[in-house]
Short mmCIF file of C-alpha atoms in Angstrom, two decimals:
data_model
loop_
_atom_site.label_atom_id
_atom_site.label_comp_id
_atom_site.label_asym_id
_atom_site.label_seq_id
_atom_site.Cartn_x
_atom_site.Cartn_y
_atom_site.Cartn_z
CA UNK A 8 0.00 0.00 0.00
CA UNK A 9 1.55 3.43 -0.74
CA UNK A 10 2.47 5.82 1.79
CA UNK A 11 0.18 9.05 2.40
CA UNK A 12 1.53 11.93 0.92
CA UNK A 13 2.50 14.59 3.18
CA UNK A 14 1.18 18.31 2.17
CA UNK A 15 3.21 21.66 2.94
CA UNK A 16 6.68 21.95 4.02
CA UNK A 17 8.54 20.16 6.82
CA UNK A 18 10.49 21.30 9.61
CA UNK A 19 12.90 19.21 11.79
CA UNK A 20 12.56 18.93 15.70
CA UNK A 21 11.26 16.20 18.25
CA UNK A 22 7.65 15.98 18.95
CA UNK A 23 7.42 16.27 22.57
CA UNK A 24 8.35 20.05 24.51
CA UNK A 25 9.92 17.93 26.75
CA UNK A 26 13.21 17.02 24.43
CA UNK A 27 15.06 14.81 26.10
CA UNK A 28 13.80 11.45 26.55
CA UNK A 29 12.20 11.77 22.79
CA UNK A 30 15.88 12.28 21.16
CA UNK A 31 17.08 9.49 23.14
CA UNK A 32 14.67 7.27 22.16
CA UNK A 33 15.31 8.10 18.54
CA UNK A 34 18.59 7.79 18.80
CA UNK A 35 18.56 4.23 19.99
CA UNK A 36 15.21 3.15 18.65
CA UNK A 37 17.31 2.52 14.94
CA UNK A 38 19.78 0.63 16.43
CA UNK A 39 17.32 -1.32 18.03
CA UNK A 40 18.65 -0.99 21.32
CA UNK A 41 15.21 1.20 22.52
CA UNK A 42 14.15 -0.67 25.75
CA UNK A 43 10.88 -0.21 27.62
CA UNK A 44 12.50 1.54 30.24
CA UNK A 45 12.95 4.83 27.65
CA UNK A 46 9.20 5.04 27.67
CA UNK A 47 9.33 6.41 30.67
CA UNK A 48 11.02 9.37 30.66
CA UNK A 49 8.39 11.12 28.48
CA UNK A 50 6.27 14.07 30.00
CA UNK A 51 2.59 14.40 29.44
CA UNK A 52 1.24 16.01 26.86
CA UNK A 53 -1.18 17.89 29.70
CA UNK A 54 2.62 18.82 31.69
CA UNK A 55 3.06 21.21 28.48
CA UNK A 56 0.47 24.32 29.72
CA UNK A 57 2.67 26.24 30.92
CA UNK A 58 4.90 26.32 27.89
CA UNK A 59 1.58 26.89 25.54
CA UNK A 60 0.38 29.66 27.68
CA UNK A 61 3.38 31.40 27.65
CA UNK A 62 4.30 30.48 23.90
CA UNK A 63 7.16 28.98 24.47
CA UNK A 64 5.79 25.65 22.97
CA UNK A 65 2.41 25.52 20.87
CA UNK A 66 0.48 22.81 19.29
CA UNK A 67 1.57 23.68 15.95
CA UNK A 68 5.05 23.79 16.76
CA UNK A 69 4.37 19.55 17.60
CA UNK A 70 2.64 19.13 14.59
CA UNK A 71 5.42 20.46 12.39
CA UNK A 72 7.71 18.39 14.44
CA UNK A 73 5.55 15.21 14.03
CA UNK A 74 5.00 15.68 10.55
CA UNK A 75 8.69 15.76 9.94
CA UNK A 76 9.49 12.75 12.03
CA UNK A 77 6.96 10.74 9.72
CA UNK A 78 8.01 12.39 7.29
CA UNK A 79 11.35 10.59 7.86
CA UNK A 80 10.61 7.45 9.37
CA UNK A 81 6.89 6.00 8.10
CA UNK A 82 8.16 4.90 5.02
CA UNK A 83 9.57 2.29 7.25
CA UNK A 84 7.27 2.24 9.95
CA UNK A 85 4.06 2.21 7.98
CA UNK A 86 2.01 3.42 11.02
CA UNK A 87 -0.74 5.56 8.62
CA UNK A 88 -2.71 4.50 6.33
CA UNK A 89 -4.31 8.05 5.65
CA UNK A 90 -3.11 11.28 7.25
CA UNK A 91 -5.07 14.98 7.19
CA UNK A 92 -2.08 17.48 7.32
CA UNK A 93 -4.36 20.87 6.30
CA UNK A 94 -7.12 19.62 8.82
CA UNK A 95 -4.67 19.18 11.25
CA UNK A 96 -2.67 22.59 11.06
CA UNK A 97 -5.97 24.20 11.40
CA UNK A 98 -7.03 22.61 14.58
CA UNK A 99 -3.40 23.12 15.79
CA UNK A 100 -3.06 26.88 15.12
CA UNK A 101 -7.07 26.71 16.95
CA UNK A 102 -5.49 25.10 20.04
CA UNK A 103 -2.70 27.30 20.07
CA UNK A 104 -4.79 30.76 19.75
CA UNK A 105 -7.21 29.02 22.60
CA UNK A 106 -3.58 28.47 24.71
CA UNK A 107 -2.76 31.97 24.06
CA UNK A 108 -5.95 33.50 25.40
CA UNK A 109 -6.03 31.39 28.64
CA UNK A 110 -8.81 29.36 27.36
CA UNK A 111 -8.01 25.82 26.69
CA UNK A 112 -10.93 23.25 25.64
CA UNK A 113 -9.33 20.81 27.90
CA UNK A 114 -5.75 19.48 29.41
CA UNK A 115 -5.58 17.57 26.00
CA UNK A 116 -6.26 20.62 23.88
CA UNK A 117 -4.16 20.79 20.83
CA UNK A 118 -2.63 16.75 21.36
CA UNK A 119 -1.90 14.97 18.29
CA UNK A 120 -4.52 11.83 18.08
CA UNK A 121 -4.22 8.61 15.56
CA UNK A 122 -7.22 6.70 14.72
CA UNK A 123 -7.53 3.15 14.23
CA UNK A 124 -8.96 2.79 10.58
CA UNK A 125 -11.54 0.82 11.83
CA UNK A 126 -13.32 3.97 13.83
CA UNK A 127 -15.43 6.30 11.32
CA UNK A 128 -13.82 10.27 11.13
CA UNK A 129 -15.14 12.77 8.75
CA UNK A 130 -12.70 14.03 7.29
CA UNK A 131 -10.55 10.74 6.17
CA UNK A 132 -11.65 7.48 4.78
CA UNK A 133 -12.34 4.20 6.85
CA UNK A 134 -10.46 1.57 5.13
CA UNK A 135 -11.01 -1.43 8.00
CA UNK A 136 -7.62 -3.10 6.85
CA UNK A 137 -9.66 -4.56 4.03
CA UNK A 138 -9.37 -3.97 0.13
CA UNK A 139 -13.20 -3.95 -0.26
CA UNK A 140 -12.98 -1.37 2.07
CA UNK A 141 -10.19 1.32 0.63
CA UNK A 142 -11.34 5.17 0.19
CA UNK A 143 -14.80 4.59 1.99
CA UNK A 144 -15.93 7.34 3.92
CA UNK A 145 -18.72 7.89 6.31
CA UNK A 146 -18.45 11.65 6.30
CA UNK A 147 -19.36 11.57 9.93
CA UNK A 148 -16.92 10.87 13.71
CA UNK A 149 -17.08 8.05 15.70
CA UNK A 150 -18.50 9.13 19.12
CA UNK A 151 -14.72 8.64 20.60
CA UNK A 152 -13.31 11.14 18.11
CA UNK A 153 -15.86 13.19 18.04
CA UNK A 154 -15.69 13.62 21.84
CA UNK A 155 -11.80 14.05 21.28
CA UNK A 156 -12.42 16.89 18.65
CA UNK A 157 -14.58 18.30 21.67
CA UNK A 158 -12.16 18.27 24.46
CA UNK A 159 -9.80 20.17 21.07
CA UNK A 160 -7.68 17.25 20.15
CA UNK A 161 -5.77 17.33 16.59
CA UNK A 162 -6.65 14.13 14.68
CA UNK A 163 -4.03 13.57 12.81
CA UNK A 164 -4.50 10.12 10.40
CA UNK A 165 -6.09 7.22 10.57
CA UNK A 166 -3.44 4.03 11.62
CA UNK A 167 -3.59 0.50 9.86
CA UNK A 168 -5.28 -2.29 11.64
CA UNK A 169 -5.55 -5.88 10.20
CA UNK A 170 -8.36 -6.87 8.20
CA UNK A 171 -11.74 -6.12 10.21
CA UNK A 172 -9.63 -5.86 13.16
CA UNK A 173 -9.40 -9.07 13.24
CA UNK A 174 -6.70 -11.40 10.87
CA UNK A 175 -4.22 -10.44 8.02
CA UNK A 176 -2.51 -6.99 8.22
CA UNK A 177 -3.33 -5.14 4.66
CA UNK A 178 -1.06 -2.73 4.75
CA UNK A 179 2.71 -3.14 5.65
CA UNK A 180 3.76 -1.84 8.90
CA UNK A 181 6.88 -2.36 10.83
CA UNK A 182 7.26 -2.75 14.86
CA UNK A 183 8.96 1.03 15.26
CA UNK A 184 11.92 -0.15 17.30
CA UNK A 185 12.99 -3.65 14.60
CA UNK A 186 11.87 -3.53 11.33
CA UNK A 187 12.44 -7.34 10.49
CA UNK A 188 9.69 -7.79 13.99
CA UNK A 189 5.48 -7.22 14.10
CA UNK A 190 3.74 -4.10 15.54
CA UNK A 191 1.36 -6.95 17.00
CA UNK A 192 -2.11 -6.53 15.66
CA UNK A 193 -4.74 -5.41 15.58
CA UNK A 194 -3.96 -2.00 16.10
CA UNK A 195 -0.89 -2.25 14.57
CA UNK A 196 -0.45 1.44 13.18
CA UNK A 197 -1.98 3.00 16.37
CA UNK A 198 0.84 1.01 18.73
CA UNK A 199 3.03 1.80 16.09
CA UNK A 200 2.93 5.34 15.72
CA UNK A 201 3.24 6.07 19.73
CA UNK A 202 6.05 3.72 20.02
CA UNK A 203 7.73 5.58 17.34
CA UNK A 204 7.20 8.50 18.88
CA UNK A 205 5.05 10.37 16.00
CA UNK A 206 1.72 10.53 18.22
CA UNK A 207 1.61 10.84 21.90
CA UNK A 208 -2.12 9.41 22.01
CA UNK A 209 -3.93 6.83 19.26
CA UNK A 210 -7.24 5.19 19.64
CA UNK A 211 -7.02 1.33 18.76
CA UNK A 212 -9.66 -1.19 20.08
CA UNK A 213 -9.52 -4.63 21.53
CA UNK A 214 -11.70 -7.78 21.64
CA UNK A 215 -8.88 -10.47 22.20
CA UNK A 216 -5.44 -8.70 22.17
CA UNK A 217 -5.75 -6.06 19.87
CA UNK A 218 -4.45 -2.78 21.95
CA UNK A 219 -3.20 -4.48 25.20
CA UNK A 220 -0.01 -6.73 22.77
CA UNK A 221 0.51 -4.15 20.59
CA UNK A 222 1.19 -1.71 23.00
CA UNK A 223 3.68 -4.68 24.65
CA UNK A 224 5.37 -5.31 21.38
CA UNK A 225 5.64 -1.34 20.36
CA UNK A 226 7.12 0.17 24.25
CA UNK A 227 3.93 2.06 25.14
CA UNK A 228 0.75 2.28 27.22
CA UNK A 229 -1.96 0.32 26.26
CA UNK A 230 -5.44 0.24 27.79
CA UNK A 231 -8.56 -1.83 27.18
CA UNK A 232 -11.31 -0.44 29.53
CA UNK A 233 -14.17 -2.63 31.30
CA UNK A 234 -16.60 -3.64 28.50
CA UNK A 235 -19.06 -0.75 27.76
CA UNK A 236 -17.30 2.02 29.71
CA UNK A 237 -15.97 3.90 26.57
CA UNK A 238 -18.50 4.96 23.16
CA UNK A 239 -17.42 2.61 20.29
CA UNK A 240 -20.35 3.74 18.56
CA UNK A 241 -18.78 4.84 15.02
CA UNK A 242 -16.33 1.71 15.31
CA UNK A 243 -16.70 -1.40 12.69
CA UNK A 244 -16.41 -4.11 16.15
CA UNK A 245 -19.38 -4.62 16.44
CA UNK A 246 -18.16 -8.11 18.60
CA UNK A 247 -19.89 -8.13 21.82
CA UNK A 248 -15.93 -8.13 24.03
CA UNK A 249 -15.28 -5.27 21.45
CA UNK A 250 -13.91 -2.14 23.69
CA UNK A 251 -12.62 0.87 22.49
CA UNK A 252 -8.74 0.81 23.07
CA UNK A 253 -6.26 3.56 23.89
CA UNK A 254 -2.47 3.50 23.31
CA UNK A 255 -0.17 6.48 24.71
CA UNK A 256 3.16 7.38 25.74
CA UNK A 257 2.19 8.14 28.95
CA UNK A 258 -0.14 7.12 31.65
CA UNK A 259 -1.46 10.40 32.58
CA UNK A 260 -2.50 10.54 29.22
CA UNK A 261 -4.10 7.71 28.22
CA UNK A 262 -6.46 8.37 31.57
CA UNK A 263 -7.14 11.93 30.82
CA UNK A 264 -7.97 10.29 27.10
CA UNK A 265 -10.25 8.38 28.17
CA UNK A 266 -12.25 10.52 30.75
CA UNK A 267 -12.14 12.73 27.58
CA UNK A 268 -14.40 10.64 25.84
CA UNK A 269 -16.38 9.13 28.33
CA UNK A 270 -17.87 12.66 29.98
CA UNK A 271 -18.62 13.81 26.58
CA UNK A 272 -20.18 10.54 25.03
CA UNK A 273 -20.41 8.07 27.56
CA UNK A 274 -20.03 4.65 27.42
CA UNK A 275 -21.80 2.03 25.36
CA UNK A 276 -25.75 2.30 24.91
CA UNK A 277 -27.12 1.08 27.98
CA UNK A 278 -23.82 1.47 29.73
CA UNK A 279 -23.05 4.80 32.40
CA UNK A 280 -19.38 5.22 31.33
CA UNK A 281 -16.01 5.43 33.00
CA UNK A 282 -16.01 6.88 35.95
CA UNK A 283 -13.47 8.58 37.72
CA UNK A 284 -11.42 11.82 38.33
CA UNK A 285 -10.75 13.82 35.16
CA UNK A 286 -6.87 13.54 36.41
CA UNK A 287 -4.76 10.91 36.87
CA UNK A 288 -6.29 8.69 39.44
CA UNK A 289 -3.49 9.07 42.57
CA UNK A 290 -1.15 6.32 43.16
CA UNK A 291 -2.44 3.26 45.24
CA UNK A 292 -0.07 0.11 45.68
CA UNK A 293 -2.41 -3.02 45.68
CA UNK A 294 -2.60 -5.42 49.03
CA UNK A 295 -3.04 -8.61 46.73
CA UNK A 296 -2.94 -9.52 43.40
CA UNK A 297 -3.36 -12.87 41.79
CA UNK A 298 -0.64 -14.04 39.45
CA UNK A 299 -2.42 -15.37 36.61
CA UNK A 300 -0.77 -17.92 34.23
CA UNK A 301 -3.28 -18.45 31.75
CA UNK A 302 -2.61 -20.09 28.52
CA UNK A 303 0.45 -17.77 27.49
CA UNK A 304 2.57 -19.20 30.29
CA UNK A 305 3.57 -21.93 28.15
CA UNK A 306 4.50 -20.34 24.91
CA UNK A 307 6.43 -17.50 26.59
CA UNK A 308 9.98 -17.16 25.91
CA UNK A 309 12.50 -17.89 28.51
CA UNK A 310 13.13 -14.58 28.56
CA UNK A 311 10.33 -13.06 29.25
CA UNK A 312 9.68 -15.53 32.34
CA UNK A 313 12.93 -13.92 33.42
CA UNK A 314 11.57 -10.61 33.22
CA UNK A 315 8.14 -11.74 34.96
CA UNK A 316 10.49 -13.44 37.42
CA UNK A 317 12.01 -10.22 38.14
CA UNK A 318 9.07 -8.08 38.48
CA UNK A 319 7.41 -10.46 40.86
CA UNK A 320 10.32 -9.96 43.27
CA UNK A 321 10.40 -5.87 43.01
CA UNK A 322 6.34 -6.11 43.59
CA UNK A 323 6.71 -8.82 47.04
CA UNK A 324 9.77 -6.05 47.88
CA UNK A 325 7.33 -3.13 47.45
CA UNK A 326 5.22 -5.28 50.48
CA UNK A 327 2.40 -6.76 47.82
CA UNK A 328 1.00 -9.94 48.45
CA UNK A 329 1.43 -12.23 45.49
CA UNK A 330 -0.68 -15.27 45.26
CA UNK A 331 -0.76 -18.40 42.44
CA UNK A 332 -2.34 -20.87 41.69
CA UNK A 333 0.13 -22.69 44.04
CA UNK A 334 -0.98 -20.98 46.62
CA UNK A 335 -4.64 -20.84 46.42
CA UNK A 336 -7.04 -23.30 45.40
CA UNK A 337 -9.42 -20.81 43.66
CA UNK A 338 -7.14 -19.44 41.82
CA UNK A 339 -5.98 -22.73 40.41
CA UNK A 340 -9.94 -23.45 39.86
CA UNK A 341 -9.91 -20.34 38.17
CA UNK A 342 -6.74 -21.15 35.73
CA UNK A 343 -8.78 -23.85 34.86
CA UNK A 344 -11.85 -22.22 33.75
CA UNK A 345 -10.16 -19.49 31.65
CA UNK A 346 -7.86 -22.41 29.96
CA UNK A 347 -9.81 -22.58 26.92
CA UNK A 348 -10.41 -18.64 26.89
CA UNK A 349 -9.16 -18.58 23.55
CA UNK A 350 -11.00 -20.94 21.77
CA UNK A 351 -14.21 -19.85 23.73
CA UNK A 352 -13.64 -16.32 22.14
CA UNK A 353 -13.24 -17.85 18.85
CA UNK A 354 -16.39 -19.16 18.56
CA UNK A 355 -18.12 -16.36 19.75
CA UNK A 356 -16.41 -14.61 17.36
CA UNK A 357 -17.44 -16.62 14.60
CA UNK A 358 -21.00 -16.73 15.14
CA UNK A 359 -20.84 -12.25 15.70
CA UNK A 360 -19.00 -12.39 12.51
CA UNK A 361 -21.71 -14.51 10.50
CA UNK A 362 -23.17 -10.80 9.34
CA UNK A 363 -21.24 -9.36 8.06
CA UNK A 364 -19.06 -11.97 6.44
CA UNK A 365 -21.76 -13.45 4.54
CA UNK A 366 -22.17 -9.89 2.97
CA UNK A 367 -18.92 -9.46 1.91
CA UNK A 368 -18.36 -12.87 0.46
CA UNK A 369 -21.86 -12.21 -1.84
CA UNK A 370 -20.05 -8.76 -2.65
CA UNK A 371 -16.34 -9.86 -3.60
CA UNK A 372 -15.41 -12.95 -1.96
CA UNK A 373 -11.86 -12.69 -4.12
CA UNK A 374 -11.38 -9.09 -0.98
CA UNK A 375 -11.47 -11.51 1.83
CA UNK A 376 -8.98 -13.26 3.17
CA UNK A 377 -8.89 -17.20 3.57
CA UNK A 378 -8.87 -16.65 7.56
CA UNK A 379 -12.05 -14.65 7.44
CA UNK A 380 -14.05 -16.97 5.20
CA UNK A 381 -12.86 -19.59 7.14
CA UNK A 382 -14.28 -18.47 10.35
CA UNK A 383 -17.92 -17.64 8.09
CA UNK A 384 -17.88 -21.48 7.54
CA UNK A 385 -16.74 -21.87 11.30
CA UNK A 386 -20.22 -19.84 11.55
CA UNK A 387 -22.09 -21.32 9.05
CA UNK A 388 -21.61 -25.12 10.55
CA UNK A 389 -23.07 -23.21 14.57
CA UNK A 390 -26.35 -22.95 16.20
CA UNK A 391 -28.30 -20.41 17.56
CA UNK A 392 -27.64 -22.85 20.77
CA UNK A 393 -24.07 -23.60 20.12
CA UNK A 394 -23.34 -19.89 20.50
CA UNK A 395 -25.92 -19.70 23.57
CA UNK A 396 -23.95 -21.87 24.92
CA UNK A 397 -20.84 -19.82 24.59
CA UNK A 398 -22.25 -16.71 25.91
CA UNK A 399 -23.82 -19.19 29.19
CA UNK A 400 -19.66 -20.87 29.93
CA UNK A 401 -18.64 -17.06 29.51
CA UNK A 402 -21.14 -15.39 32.26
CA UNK A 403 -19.76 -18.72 34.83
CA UNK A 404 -16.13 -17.68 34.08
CA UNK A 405 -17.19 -13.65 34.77
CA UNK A 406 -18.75 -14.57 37.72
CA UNK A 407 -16.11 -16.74 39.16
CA UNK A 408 -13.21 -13.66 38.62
CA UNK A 409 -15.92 -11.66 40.54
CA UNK A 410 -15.69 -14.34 43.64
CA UNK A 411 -12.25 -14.63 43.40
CA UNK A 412 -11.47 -10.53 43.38
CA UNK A 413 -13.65 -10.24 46.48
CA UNK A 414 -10.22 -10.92 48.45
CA UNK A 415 -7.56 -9.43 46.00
CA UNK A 416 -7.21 -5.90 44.46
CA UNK A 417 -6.59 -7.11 40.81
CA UNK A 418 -4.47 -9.80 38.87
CA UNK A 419 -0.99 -9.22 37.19
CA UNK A 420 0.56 -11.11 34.24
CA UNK A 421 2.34 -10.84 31.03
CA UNK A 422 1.02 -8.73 28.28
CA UNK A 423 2.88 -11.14 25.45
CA UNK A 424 4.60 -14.27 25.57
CA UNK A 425 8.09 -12.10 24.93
CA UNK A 426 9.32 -10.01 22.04
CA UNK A 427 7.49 -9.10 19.14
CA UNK A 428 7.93 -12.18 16.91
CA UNK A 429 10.31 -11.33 13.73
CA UNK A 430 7.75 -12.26 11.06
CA UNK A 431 4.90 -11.14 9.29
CA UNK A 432 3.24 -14.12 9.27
CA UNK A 433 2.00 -13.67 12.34
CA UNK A 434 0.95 -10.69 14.84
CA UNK A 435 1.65 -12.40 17.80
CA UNK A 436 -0.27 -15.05 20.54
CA UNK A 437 -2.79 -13.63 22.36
CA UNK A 438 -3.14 -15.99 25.24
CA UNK A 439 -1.99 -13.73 27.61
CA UNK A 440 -4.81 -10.99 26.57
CA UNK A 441 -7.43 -13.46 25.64
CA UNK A 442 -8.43 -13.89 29.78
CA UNK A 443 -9.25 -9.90 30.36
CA UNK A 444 -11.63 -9.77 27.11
CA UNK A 445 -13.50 -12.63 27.81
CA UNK A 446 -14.48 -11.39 31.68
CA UNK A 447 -14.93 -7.74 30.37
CA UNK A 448 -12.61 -6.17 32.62
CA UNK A 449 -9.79 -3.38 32.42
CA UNK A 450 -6.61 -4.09 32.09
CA UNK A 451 -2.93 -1.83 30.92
CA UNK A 452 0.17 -2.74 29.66
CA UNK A 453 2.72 -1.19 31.18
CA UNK A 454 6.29 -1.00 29.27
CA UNK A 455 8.50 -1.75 32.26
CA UNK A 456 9.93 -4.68 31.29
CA UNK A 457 12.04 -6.08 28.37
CA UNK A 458 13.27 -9.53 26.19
CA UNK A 459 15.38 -9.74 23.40
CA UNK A 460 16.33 -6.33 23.75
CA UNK A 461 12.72 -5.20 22.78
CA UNK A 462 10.22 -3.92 24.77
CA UNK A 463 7.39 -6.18 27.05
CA UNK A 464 4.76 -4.89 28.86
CA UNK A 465 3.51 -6.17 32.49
CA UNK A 466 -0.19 -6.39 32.51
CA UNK A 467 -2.49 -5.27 35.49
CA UNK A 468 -6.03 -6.28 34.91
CA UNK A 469 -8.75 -4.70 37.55
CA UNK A 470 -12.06 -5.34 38.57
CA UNK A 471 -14.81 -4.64 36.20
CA UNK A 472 -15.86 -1.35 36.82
CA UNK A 473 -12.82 -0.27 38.52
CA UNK A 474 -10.89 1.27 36.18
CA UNK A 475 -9.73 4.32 38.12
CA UNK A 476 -8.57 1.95 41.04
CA UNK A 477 -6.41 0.34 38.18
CA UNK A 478 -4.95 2.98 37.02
CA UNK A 479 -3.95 3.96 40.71
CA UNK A 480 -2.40 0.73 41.19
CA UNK A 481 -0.28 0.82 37.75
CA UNK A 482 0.90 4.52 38.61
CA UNK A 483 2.50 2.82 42.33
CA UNK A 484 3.71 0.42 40.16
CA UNK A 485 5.41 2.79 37.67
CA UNK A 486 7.09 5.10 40.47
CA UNK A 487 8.23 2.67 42.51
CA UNK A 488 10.08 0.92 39.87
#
């Protein structure tokens, strides 16, 4: 797929006011000796006020800056799939007059925003990773970017996702720190981009794996909220685990992200949102957390055991109680009800994907992949109670993570079974992000740990509903390390 052309000139610079840690992650990032640990040197976007109010930094000054960093370096990355430069200069030199005056729309006023090209915006196409699919446009915003747009947020391009969100990745994008290795998938572009450092902010969404890996393979924050607690409305996932997904360089932002779009659109029909403090919930080590194995245990690399290894130590030494399923019976019960998460999920899928699949292959079967018709016959050979069934074995496992997080704060595990695989054949396992999908729960990546060299994110996954307390814990977790 080509690369989208770039209008008006360039300038050179680093995209975040906050210099620094962004030129030394470029600087390493090509020699592919970038490590998780870089990602956390970057400053919010919200930090930068006081340099917009004073002019000393503006919003247009990190567009220019972005634009000539992609400029540069998506060629190779392949992060965007569609990009509105004149659309974004004029919402940046907005934010910046708004700055000026004292009158911001928001603390994310003037941030540059990727969109998954799965979510509708008005102004650029919605390809959904799919050839049947390229140059279609809904002329209208999703509910999450048009909330975003509201709160004065730049939207920069739309980022390339695998076909329907869901199998082969159309266009050709690169993880940002090794080109020979995946972005992970599905929001490939979106991880892409902020682990490249183009975009401090991209929306992605998630239904097995899709924001929570990526984010793991690429070195930034990924979140997948509890089920219903962000808008998709707008978004082609229509799956009923689909969430809307957020992917960010820092943690402060991705929160004030996503308060951004729930208090203007809400949550899900039928659904009252995330709640929660617009700011960054304040740090709260957990008492307990369950160490969850699920099926990713046993196709992680040696390495990244070794990392887990490692992390579990710093956590006991920060005084939280760790338990396994060698140390408590229901968690072992549990372990064993979530060890066919994946294949649960997959036939869930399947049946959710009967419409539209059956569309498409009417309309031009020779546009979709052999994976996707595959799963349409996967559908076509189901029940009505076959996939009643499903949705009955997934309410037992929900309720059973309820009972068991009645005595422990959350659950902490890998976000991928190690490094982002070098191939394209593949955009990773999921079996480590399968478990929080299927019980509808939050759960964040954090890039604190590392394998091969490349970045590896330690997951924290919450109770449902309690996002905010999640957050709280993965900030302690953050500072402390």
């Amino acid at each position: 797929m080509a690369r989208p052309a770039f209008a008006g000139a360039m300038v050179q610079g680093a995209l975040c006011n906050v210099r620094a840690p962004w030129r030394a992650l470029r600087r390493h990032r090509f020699q592919h000796k970038v490590t998780a640990r870089t990602m956390n040197g970057f400053s919010s976007y919200s930090a930068q006020s006081s340099a917009f109010q004073t002019g000393r930094s503006s919003p247009s000054r990190l567009l220019e800056d972005a634009l000539a960093l992609i400029a540069k370096e998506d060629d190779r990355v392949g992060a965007f799939v569609a990009l509105n430069v004149d659309g974004a200069r004029r919402a940046a030199a907005e934010s910046t007059s708004r700055w000026l005056a004292g009158k911001p729309l928001s603390p994310l006023d003037g941030v540059l925003v990727g969109v998954k090209d799965i979510i509708e915006t008005r102004d650029m196409p919605t390809g959904q990773g799919s050839p049947m699919w390229e140059g279609f446009a809904t002329n209208r915003d999703a509910a999450s970017v048009q909330a975003l747009r509201e709160a004065g947020a730049v939207i920069l391009g739309k980022t390339a996702t695998t076909e329907f969100a869901s199998t082969e990745l159309y266009a050709k994008t690169t993880n940002p720190h090794d080109s020979k290795r995946t972005p992970g998938g599905s929001s490939s572009g979106s991880a892409a981009a902020v682990g490249a450092g183009f975009l401090p902010l991209a929306l992605g969404s998630q239904v097995v794996g899709s924001t929570v890996r990526p984010a793991s393979y690429c070195g930034c924050f990924g979140y997948k909220p509890t089920f219903g607690a962000l808008n998709r409305s707008g978004s082609y996932d229509h799956l009923s685990q689909s969430c809307v997904g957020i992917l960010g360089a820092t943690l402060e932002d991705v929160w004030l992200c996503a308060r951004a779009i729930a208090s203007r659109v809400g949550g899900d029909p039928g659904h009252a949102g995330l709640s929660g403090p617009d700011e960054l919930p304040a740090a709260q080590a957990p008492r307990k957390l369950v160490v969850l194995e699920t099926d990713g245990w046993r196709k992680s690399t040696s390495g990244a055991r070794e990392a887990f290894a490692a992390a579990r130590e710093r956590m006991s030494g920060q005084g939280i109680e760790l338990a396994d399923r060698n140390s408590d019976p229901k968690i072992d019960a549990f372990e064993g009800l979530i060890a066919g998460a994946l294949d649960l999920t997959w036939i869930m899928m399947a049946w959710e994907f009967r419409w539209p699949l059956a569309t498409y292959e009417q309309r031009a079967a020779s546009q979709v992949s052999a994976a996707m018709l595959a799963r349409l016959r996967q559908a076509e050979a189901m029940t009505q109670r076959d996939y009643a069934d499903a949705l009955e074995r997934r309410v037992r496992i929900r309720q059973a993570f309820a009972d068991l997080m009645t005595n422990y704060d959350g659950a902490v595990t890998l976000a991928a079974t190690g490094a982002a695989p070098a191939s394209f054949e593949t955009t990773g396992h999921p079996g480590f992000n399968v478990p929080a999908s299927l019980l509808g729960v939050p759960a964040v990546s954090l890039p604190v740990l590392e394998d091969e060299g490349m970045p590896l994110g330690l997951q924290l996954i919450g109770r449902a509903n309690g996002d905010a307390e999640l957050f709280a814990m993965a900030r302690r977790i953050c500072e402390q390390r």
